[in-house]
Amino acid sequence: MMTQHTKEEAILQVSNVALTYDRPILRDINFCIRNIVRPGFSQGQVVTLIGRSGIGKTQLFKILSGLQQPTSGQVTIHDNQPVKAGDMGVIFQNYYLFEWRTVHQSLLLAAKKNKALAGKEKQTIDEYAEQFHLTEHLGLYPNQLSGGQRQRVSIMQQLLKGSNFILLDEPFSGLDVCMLDKAVELLLQVSLSDDLKTLIIVSHDIETSVAISDTVFILGTEPGMAGATIKKEIDLIDRDLAWQKGIKQEKRFLETIEEIKGYL
Ligand SMILES: Nc1ncnc2c1ncn2[C@@H]1O[C@H](COP(=O)(O)OP(=O)(O)OP(=O)(O)O)[C@@H](O)[C@H]1O
Ligand SMILES: [Mg+2]
């Protein structure tokens, strides 16, 4: 039986986005992310963008985050405002951190950007650090951290800034099995923290990203057309594949994975 929910207002709308360099990279990109409301739950959105290497995922990622202007078309968030740089928390693949600042200094800087935290920045950092198993690492510099710790600091930094949108480019690459489970748990925890929280994940790891998503968009090319577009949207809630632990072992999950691979 399908989990009870409603899809309400649009929280991110991509309209006719195209990107051309010396040749078309992206064309006719249209999609919408709606606020999913589940009675009795605070549940955000988790959206995955899948596509072959070199297809244009990172370019679309930059356009969605407002860090790059498309050649035409637009991306709008709340109240039809065009997205601008800084509106979204962006987590790049390499977990860029300020190498010359301690973890705590970086986190404090992020927290100070969030007006909602005024006066309780340090307390909030301590709470998050506990949750993210970073309490003992607050005084360290980034080069004294492991890859997984860097990733958690990076996610925490974006959370403290308070943005409802968090974009992650290849968040699962380079993690061992144990860290992978931790990263997944952490992302789910983030998506459950507020019903407007929206995670947009760009990933090669189809199984892991689909297992935590409610919607999948497949970016690919079509015969006779230059540039990539959204070839398919898969609503995982409709298929009863969203919000369920242990879904990776289910036959219908594996069938959906095979179907996605067929579009790549
Ligand atoms: N500044 C640029 N000028 C011209 N072409 C570019 C530029 N930046 C990226 N491209 C091209 O855009 C295409 C899409 O690149 P993008 O990095 O978005 O791929 P991707 O889907 O993220 O790949 P991967 O999975 O390997 O990260 C590539 O063919 C790349 O050569
Ligand atoms: Mg990329």
mmCIF file of C-alpha atoms and ligand atoms in Angstrom:
data_model
loop_
_atom_site.group_PDB
_atom_site.id
_atom_site.type_symbol
_atom_site.label_atom_id
_atom_site.label_comp_id
_atom_site.label_asym_id
_atom_site.label_seq_id
_atom_site.Cartn_x
_atom_site.Cartn_y
_atom_site.Cartn_z
ATOM 1 C CA MET A 1 0.000 0.000 0.000
ATOM 2 C CA MET A 2 1.287 3.433 -0.887
ATOM 3 C CA THR A 3 2.459 5.578 2.026
ATOM 4 C CA GLN A 4 0.020 8.352 2.815
ATOM 5 C CA HIS A 5 1.268 11.750 1.630
ATOM 6 C CA THR A 6 0.396 14.809 -0.389
ATOM 7 C CA LYS A 7 2.499 16.815 -2.821
ATOM 8 C CA GLU A 8 1.940 20.494 -2.260
ATOM 9 C CA GLU A 9 3.499 23.734 -3.471
ATOM 10 C CA ALA A 10 6.464 23.800 -5.862
ATOM 11 C CA ILE A 11 9.661 24.504 -3.951
ATOM 12 C CA LEU A 12 12.006 24.346 -6.923
ATOM 13 C CA GLN A 13 11.062 24.817 -10.543
ATOM 14 C CA VAL A 14 13.391 24.330 -13.509
ATOM 15 C CA SER A 15 11.998 25.862 -16.702
ATOM 16 C CA ASN A 16 13.407 25.332 -20.198
ATOM 17 C CA VAL A 17 17.005 25.308 -19.043
ATOM 18 C CA ALA A 18 19.630 24.966 -21.745
ATOM 19 C CA LEU A 19 23.409 25.178 -21.563
ATOM 20 C CA THR A 20 25.618 25.510 -24.606
ATOM 21 C CA TYR A 21 29.382 25.826 -24.777
ATOM 22 C CA ASP A 22 30.965 25.106 -28.154
ATOM 23 C CA ARG A 23 28.137 22.544 -28.450
ATOM 24 C CA PRO A 24 24.844 21.932 -26.649
ATOM 25 C CA ILE A 25 25.388 20.278 -23.261
ATOM 26 C CA LEU A 26 21.886 20.562 -21.735
ATOM 27 C CA ARG A 27 18.568 21.267 -23.469
ATOM 28 C CA ASP A 28 14.872 21.478 -22.561
ATOM 29 C CA ILE A 29 15.413 20.739 -18.884
ATOM 30 C CA ASN A 30 12.046 21.014 -17.149
ATOM 31 C CA PHE A 31 11.174 19.629 -13.768
ATOM 32 C CA CYS A 32 9.595 20.583 -10.521
ATOM 33 C CA ILE A 33 10.209 19.531 -6.923
ATOM 34 C CA ARG A 34 7.120 19.747 -4.732
ATOM 35 C CA ASN A 35 6.851 19.896 -0.980
ATOM 36 C CA ILE A 36 5.927 16.392 0.153
ATOM 37 C CA VAL A 37 3.797 16.357 3.271
ATOM 38 C CA ARG A 38 3.301 13.188 5.323
ATOM 39 C CA PRO A 39 0.783 13.248 8.155
ATOM 40 C CA GLY A 40 2.606 12.752 11.449
ATOM 41 C CA PHE A 41 6.082 13.094 9.936
ATOM 42 C CA SER A 42 8.472 15.895 9.330
ATOM 43 C CA GLN A 43 9.818 14.638 6.039
ATOM 44 C CA GLY A 44 11.813 16.555 3.449
ATOM 45 C CA GLN A 45 12.476 15.676 -0.164
ATOM 46 C CA VAL A 46 15.366 13.561 -1.430
ATOM 47 C CA VAL A 47 15.883 13.771 -5.165
ATOM 48 C CA THR A 48 18.518 11.954 -7.189
ATOM 49 C CA LEU A 49 19.895 12.974 -10.548
ATOM 50 C CA ILE A 50 21.389 10.059 -12.462
ATOM 51 C CA GLY A 51 23.280 10.000 -15.738
ATOM 52 C CA ARG A 52 26.359 8.663 -17.459
ATOM 53 C CA SER A 53 29.772 10.225 -16.920
ATOM 54 C CA GLY A 54 30.196 13.427 -18.940
ATOM 55 C CA ILE A 55 26.459 13.809 -19.618
ATOM 56 C CA GLY A 56 26.178 17.144 -17.782
ATOM 57 C CA LYS A 57 25.250 16.337 -14.175
ATOM 58 C CA THR A 58 27.789 18.645 -12.587
ATOM 59 C CA GLN A 59 26.849 21.434 -15.014
ATOM 60 C CA LEU A 60 23.179 21.047 -14.067
ATOM 61 C CA PHE A 61 24.216 20.890 -10.395
ATOM 62 C CA LYS A 62 25.957 24.265 -10.739
ATOM 63 C CA ILE A 63 22.940 25.776 -12.495
ATOM 64 C CA LEU A 64 20.557 24.480 -9.815
ATOM 65 C CA SER A 65 22.729 26.000 -7.098
ATOM 66 C CA GLY A 66 22.839 29.396 -8.805
ATOM 67 C CA LEU A 67 26.617 29.178 -9.179
ATOM 68 C CA GLN A 68 26.323 29.146 -12.956
ATOM 69 C CA GLN A 69 23.887 30.874 -15.310
ATOM 70 C CA PRO A 70 22.247 28.695 -17.974
ATOM 71 C CA THR A 71 22.435 29.855 -21.601
ATOM 72 C CA SER A 72 18.632 30.134 -21.460
ATOM 73 C CA GLY A 73 15.798 29.212 -19.132
ATOM 74 C CA GLN A 74 15.661 29.603 -15.365
ATOM 75 C CA VAL A 75 15.615 27.978 -11.957
ATOM 76 C CA THR A 76 13.280 29.432 -9.372
ATOM 77 C CA ILE A 77 12.799 28.703 -5.672
ATOM 78 C CA HIS A 78 10.331 30.034 -3.069
ATOM 79 C CA ASP A 79 7.791 32.514 -4.452
ATOM 80 C CA ASN A 80 9.195 32.266 -7.969
ATOM 81 C CA GLN A 81 12.458 33.983 -7.101
ATOM 82 C CA PRO A 82 15.366 33.064 -9.387
ATOM 83 C CA VAL A 83 17.947 31.033 -7.486
ATOM 84 C CA LYS A 84 21.171 32.880 -6.680
ATOM 85 C CA ALA A 85 24.577 31.811 -5.422
ATOM 86 C CA GLY A 86 24.403 31.221 -1.668
ATOM 87 C CA ASP A 87 20.725 30.189 -1.603
ATOM 88 C CA MET A 88 21.686 26.552 -1.449
ATOM 89 C CA GLY A 89 24.102 24.543 0.609
ATOM 90 C CA VAL A 90 26.495 23.015 -1.867
ATOM 91 C CA ILE A 91 28.672 20.034 -1.071
ATOM 92 C CA PHE A 92 31.249 19.317 -3.732
ATOM 93 C CA GLN A 93 32.785 15.932 -4.258
ATOM 94 C CA ASN A 94 36.098 16.876 -2.674
ATOM 95 C CA TYR A 95 34.519 18.261 0.542
ATOM 96 C CA TYR A 96 36.278 21.582 0.210
ATOM 97 C CA LEU A 97 37.086 23.006 3.645
ATOM 98 C CA PHE A 98 39.077 25.998 4.898
ATOM 99 C CA GLU A 99 42.378 24.251 5.536
ATOM 100 C CA TRP A 100 43.772 27.051 7.692
ATOM 101 C CA ARG A 101 40.817 27.108 10.096
ATOM 102 C CA THR A 102 39.946 24.567 12.752
ATOM 103 C CA VAL A 103 36.712 22.649 12.316
ATOM 104 C CA HIS A 104 35.129 24.730 15.065
ATOM 105 C CA GLN A 105 36.191 28.025 13.489
ATOM 106 C CA SER A 106 34.692 26.993 10.149
ATOM 107 C CA LEU A 107 31.471 25.832 11.738
ATOM 108 C CA LEU A 108 31.152 29.034 13.755
ATOM 109 C CA LEU A 109 31.552 31.069 10.588
ATOM 110 C CA ALA A 110 28.748 29.076 8.957
ATOM 111 C CA ALA A 111 26.475 29.351 12.006
ATOM 112 C CA LYS A 112 26.932 33.133 12.122
ATOM 113 C CA LYS A 113 25.434 33.361 8.630
ATOM 114 C CA ASN A 114 22.206 31.907 9.978
ATOM 115 C CA LYS A 115 20.113 34.589 11.678
ATOM 116 C CA ALA A 116 17.861 31.938 13.220
ATOM 117 C CA LEU A 117 20.813 30.780 15.334
ATOM 118 C CA ALA A 118 21.722 34.218 16.707
ATOM 119 C CA GLY A 119 23.037 33.869 20.259
ATOM 120 C CA LYS A 120 23.024 30.068 20.244
ATOM 121 C CA GLU A 121 25.644 29.339 17.579
ATOM 122 C CA LYS A 122 28.068 27.534 19.903
ATOM 123 C CA GLN A 123 25.366 25.485 21.579
ATOM 124 C CA THR A 124 24.014 24.368 18.181
ATOM 125 C CA ILE A 125 27.492 23.402 16.982
ATOM 126 C CA ASP A 126 27.973 21.260 20.086
ATOM 127 C CA GLU A 127 24.612 19.543 19.523
ATOM 128 C CA TYR A 128 25.318 18.798 15.866
ATOM 129 C CA ALA A 129 28.878 17.695 16.633
ATOM 130 C CA GLU A 130 27.529 15.124 19.037
ATOM 131 C CA GLN A 131 25.039 13.821 16.478
ATOM 132 C CA PHE A 132 27.686 13.670 13.779
ATOM 133 C CA HIS A 133 30.359 12.076 16.010
ATOM 134 C CA LEU A 134 32.665 15.059 15.685
ATOM 135 C CA THR A 135 32.844 16.328 19.258
ATOM 136 C CA GLU A 136 36.466 15.242 19.637
ATOM 137 C CA HIS A 137 37.476 16.744 16.308
ATOM 138 C CA LEU A 138 36.270 20.321 16.711
ATOM 139 C CA GLY A 139 39.762 21.604 17.564
ATOM 140 C CA LEU A 140 41.471 19.913 14.629
ATOM 141 C CA TYR A 141 42.398 21.250 11.202
ATOM 142 C CA PRO A 142 40.886 19.607 8.083
ATOM 143 C CA ASN A 143 44.154 17.867 7.151
ATOM 144 C CA GLN A 144 43.943 16.025 10.465
ATOM 145 C CA LEU A 145 40.580 14.450 9.513
ATOM 146 C CA SER A 146 39.647 11.297 7.618
ATOM 147 C CA GLY A 147 37.622 11.482 4.393
ATOM 148 C CA GLY A 148 34.405 10.548 6.177
ATOM 149 C CA GLN A 149 35.036 13.128 8.901
ATOM 150 C CA ARG A 150 35.651 15.809 6.259
ATOM 151 C CA GLN A 151 32.371 14.891 4.638
ATOM 152 C CA ARG A 152 30.493 15.193 7.927
ATOM 153 C CA VAL A 153 32.092 18.574 8.663
ATOM 154 C CA SER A 154 31.143 19.683 5.164
ATOM 155 C CA ILE A 155 27.515 18.607 5.606
ATOM 156 C CA MET A 156 27.360 20.152 9.079
ATOM 157 C CA GLN A 157 28.704 23.424 7.722
ATOM 158 C CA GLN A 158 25.904 23.595 5.141
ATOM 159 C CA LEU A 159 23.269 22.602 7.709
ATOM 160 C CA LEU A 160 24.376 25.337 10.108
ATOM 161 C CA LYS A 161 23.951 27.940 7.373
ATOM 162 C CA GLY A 162 20.281 27.012 7.519
ATOM 163 C CA SER A 163 19.521 26.572 3.834
ATOM 164 C CA ASN A 164 16.586 24.318 3.030
ATOM 165 C CA PHE A 165 18.302 23.071 -0.109
ATOM 166 C CA ILE A 166 21.382 20.914 0.079
ATOM 167 C CA LEU A 167 23.041 19.806 -3.123
ATOM 168 C CA LEU A 168 25.548 16.962 -3.023
ATOM 169 C CA ASP A 169 27.759 15.981 -5.957
ATOM 170 C CA GLU A 170 28.814 12.318 -5.662
ATOM 171 C CA PRO A 171 28.464 12.105 -1.870
ATOM 172 C CA PHE A 172 29.104 8.363 -1.783
ATOM 173 C CA SER A 173 32.287 8.113 -3.776
ATOM 174 C CA GLY A 174 35.371 6.972 -1.931
ATOM 175 C CA LEU A 175 33.515 5.802 1.167
ATOM 176 C CA ASP A 176 33.986 2.300 2.543
ATOM 177 C CA VAL A 177 30.908 0.156 3.207
ATOM 178 C CA CYS A 178 30.704 1.164 6.838
ATOM 179 C CA MET A 179 31.092 4.891 6.118
ATOM 180 C CA LEU A 180 28.603 4.570 3.283
ATOM 181 C CA ASP A 181 25.945 3.356 5.721
ATOM 182 C CA LYS A 182 26.797 6.234 8.064
ATOM 183 C CA ALA A 183 26.547 8.796 5.251
ATOM 184 C CA VAL A 184 23.160 7.414 4.214
ATOM 185 C CA GLU A 185 21.912 7.510 7.796
ATOM 186 C CA LEU A 186 23.131 11.071 8.140
ATOM 187 C CA LEU A 187 21.424 12.247 4.963
ATOM 188 C CA LEU A 188 18.163 10.613 6.026
ATOM 189 C CA GLN A 189 18.466 12.332 9.384
ATOM 190 C CA VAL A 190 18.930 15.670 7.599
ATOM 191 C CA SER A 191 15.909 15.103 5.363
ATOM 192 C CA LEU A 192 13.797 14.302 8.415
ATOM 193 C CA SER A 193 14.756 17.497 10.228
ATOM 194 C CA ASP A 194 12.231 19.736 8.413
ATOM 195 C CA ASP A 195 9.570 19.102 5.797
ATOM 196 C CA LEU A 196 11.021 21.821 3.561
ATOM 197 C CA LYS A 197 14.545 20.342 3.594
ATOM 198 C CA THR A 198 15.394 19.203 0.126
ATOM 199 C CA LEU A 199 18.425 17.118 -0.742
ATOM 200 C CA ILE A 200 19.464 16.924 -4.370
ATOM 201 C CA ILE A 201 22.000 14.179 -4.937
ATOM 202 C CA VAL A 202 24.055 13.674 -8.064
ATOM 203 C CA SER A 203 25.519 10.197 -8.029
ATOM 204 C CA HIS A 204 26.991 7.288 -9.925
ATOM 205 C CA ASP A 205 25.992 4.962 -7.108
ATOM 206 C CA ILE A 206 22.506 4.155 -8.351
ATOM 207 C CA GLU A 207 21.539 1.626 -5.653
ATOM 208 C CA THR A 208 22.558 3.811 -2.712
ATOM 209 C CA SER A 209 21.056 7.039 -4.009
ATOM 210 C CA VAL A 210 17.792 5.460 -5.174
ATOM 211 C CA ALA A 211 17.394 3.679 -1.822
ATOM 212 C CA ILE A 212 17.178 7.014 0.033
ATOM 213 C CA SER A 213 15.287 9.046 -2.580
ATOM 214 C CA ASP A 214 11.648 9.779 -3.248
ATOM 215 C CA THR A 215 12.193 10.886 -6.838
ATOM 216 C CA VAL A 216 14.745 10.040 -9.523
ATOM 217 C CA PHE A 217 15.480 12.125 -12.596
ATOM 218 C CA ILE A 218 17.436 10.501 -15.398
ATOM 219 C CA LEU A 219 19.587 12.733 -17.525
ATOM 220 C CA GLY A 220 20.394 11.355 -20.970
ATOM 221 C CA THR A 221 20.476 12.000 -24.683
ATOM 222 C CA GLU A 222 17.800 11.206 -27.235
ATOM 223 C CA PRO A 223 18.368 10.071 -30.829
ATOM 224 C CA GLY A 224 18.928 12.907 -33.276
ATOM 225 C CA MET A 225 19.047 15.588 -30.559
ATOM 226 C CA ALA A 226 22.215 17.284 -29.354
ATOM 227 C CA GLY A 227 22.551 17.838 -25.604
ATOM 228 C CA ALA A 228 21.155 15.964 -22.623
ATOM 229 C CA THR A 229 17.692 16.306 -21.159
ATOM 230 C CA ILE A 230 15.554 14.670 -18.452
ATOM 231 C CA LYS A 231 14.586 11.419 -20.129
ATOM 232 C CA LYS A 232 12.573 10.009 -17.301
ATOM 233 C CA GLU A 233 11.178 10.913 -13.902
ATOM 234 C CA ILE A 234 10.542 8.031 -11.537
ATOM 235 C CA ASP A 235 8.260 8.614 -8.574
ATOM 236 C CA LEU A 236 9.505 6.127 -5.987
ATOM 237 C CA ILE A 237 6.622 6.920 -3.637
ATOM 238 C CA ASP A 238 4.116 5.745 -6.255
ATOM 239 C CA ARG A 239 6.086 2.530 -6.509
ATOM 240 C CA ASP A 240 6.146 2.155 -2.746
ATOM 241 C CA LEU A 241 9.932 2.250 -2.760
ATOM 242 C CA ALA A 242 10.453 5.424 -0.722
ATOM 243 C CA TRP A 243 11.027 5.787 3.015
ATOM 244 C CA GLN A 244 11.595 2.113 3.688
ATOM 245 C CA LYS A 245 14.482 0.428 5.417
ATOM 246 C CA GLY A 246 15.900 -2.687 3.808
ATOM 247 C CA ILE A 247 14.372 -1.812 0.452
ATOM 248 C CA LYS A 248 17.577 -2.753 -1.389
ATOM 249 C CA GLN A 249 16.777 -6.458 -1.051
ATOM 250 C CA GLU A 250 13.260 -6.198 -2.466
ATOM 251 C CA LYS A 251 12.618 -7.576 -5.939
ATOM 252 C CA ARG A 252 10.703 -4.498 -7.092
ATOM 253 C CA PHE A 253 13.605 -2.277 -6.005
ATOM 254 C CA LEU A 254 16.020 -4.334 -8.092
ATOM 255 C CA GLU A 255 13.624 -4.144 -11.053
ATOM 256 C CA THR A 256 13.560 -0.355 -10.794
ATOM 257 C CA ILE A 257 17.386 -0.285 -10.710
ATOM 258 C CA GLU A 258 17.466 -2.378 -13.896
ATOM 259 C CA GLU A 259 14.912 -0.073 -15.503
ATOM 260 C CA ILE A 260 17.046 2.993 -14.621
ATOM 261 C CA LYS A 261 20.155 1.356 -16.087
ATOM 262 C CA GLY A 262 18.188 0.805 -19.290
ATOM 263 C CA TYR A 263 17.805 4.581 -19.685
ATOM 264 C CA LEU A 264 21.490 5.356 -19.263
HETATM 265 N N1 LIG B 1 33.822 25.181 -19.448
HETATM 266 C C1 LIG B 1 33.487 24.238 -20.333
HETATM 267 N N2 LIG B 1 33.626 24.429 -21.669
HETATM 268 C C2 LIG B 1 33.241 23.495 -22.568
HETATM 269 N N3 LIG B 1 32.714 22.315 -22.221
HETATM 270 C C3 LIG B 1 32.571 22.035 -20.909
HETATM 271 C C4 LIG B 1 32.942 22.975 -19.904
HETATM 272 N N4 LIG B 1 32.660 22.436 -18.691
HETATM 273 C C5 LIG B 1 32.156 21.209 -18.931
HETATM 274 N N5 LIG B 1 32.092 20.966 -20.265
HETATM 275 C C6 LIG B 1 31.549 19.746 -20.896
HETATM 276 O O1 LIG B 1 30.242 19.515 -20.389
HETATM 277 C C7 LIG B 1 29.985 18.124 -20.397
HETATM 278 C C8 LIG B 1 29.310 17.720 -19.090
HETATM 279 O O2 LIG B 1 30.250 17.810 -18.022
HETATM 280 P P1 LIG B 1 29.843 17.469 -16.504
HETATM 281 O O3 LIG B 1 31.009 17.759 -15.671
HETATM 282 O O4 LIG B 1 28.576 18.152 -16.170
HETATM 283 O O5 LIG B 1 29.603 15.879 -16.609
HETATM 284 P P2 LIG B 1 29.104 14.899 -15.448
HETATM 285 O O6 LIG B 1 27.809 14.300 -15.898
HETATM 286 O O7 LIG B 1 29.126 15.575 -14.140
HETATM 287 O O8 LIG B 1 30.240 13.769 -15.512
HETATM 288 P P3 LIG B 1 30.903 12.898 -14.285
HETATM 289 O O9 LIG B 1 29.881 11.868 -13.938
HETATM 290 O O10 LIG B 1 32.087 12.293 -14.949
HETATM 291 O O11 LIG B 1 31.224 13.824 -13.176
HETATM 292 C C9 LIG B 1 31.321 17.412 -20.645
HETATM 293 O O12 LIG B 1 31.287 16.861 -21.930
HETATM 294 C C10 LIG B 1 32.348 18.520 -20.540
HETATM 295 O O13 LIG B 1 33.372 18.316 -21.476
HETATM 296 MG MG MG B 2 30.221 15.372 -12.375
#
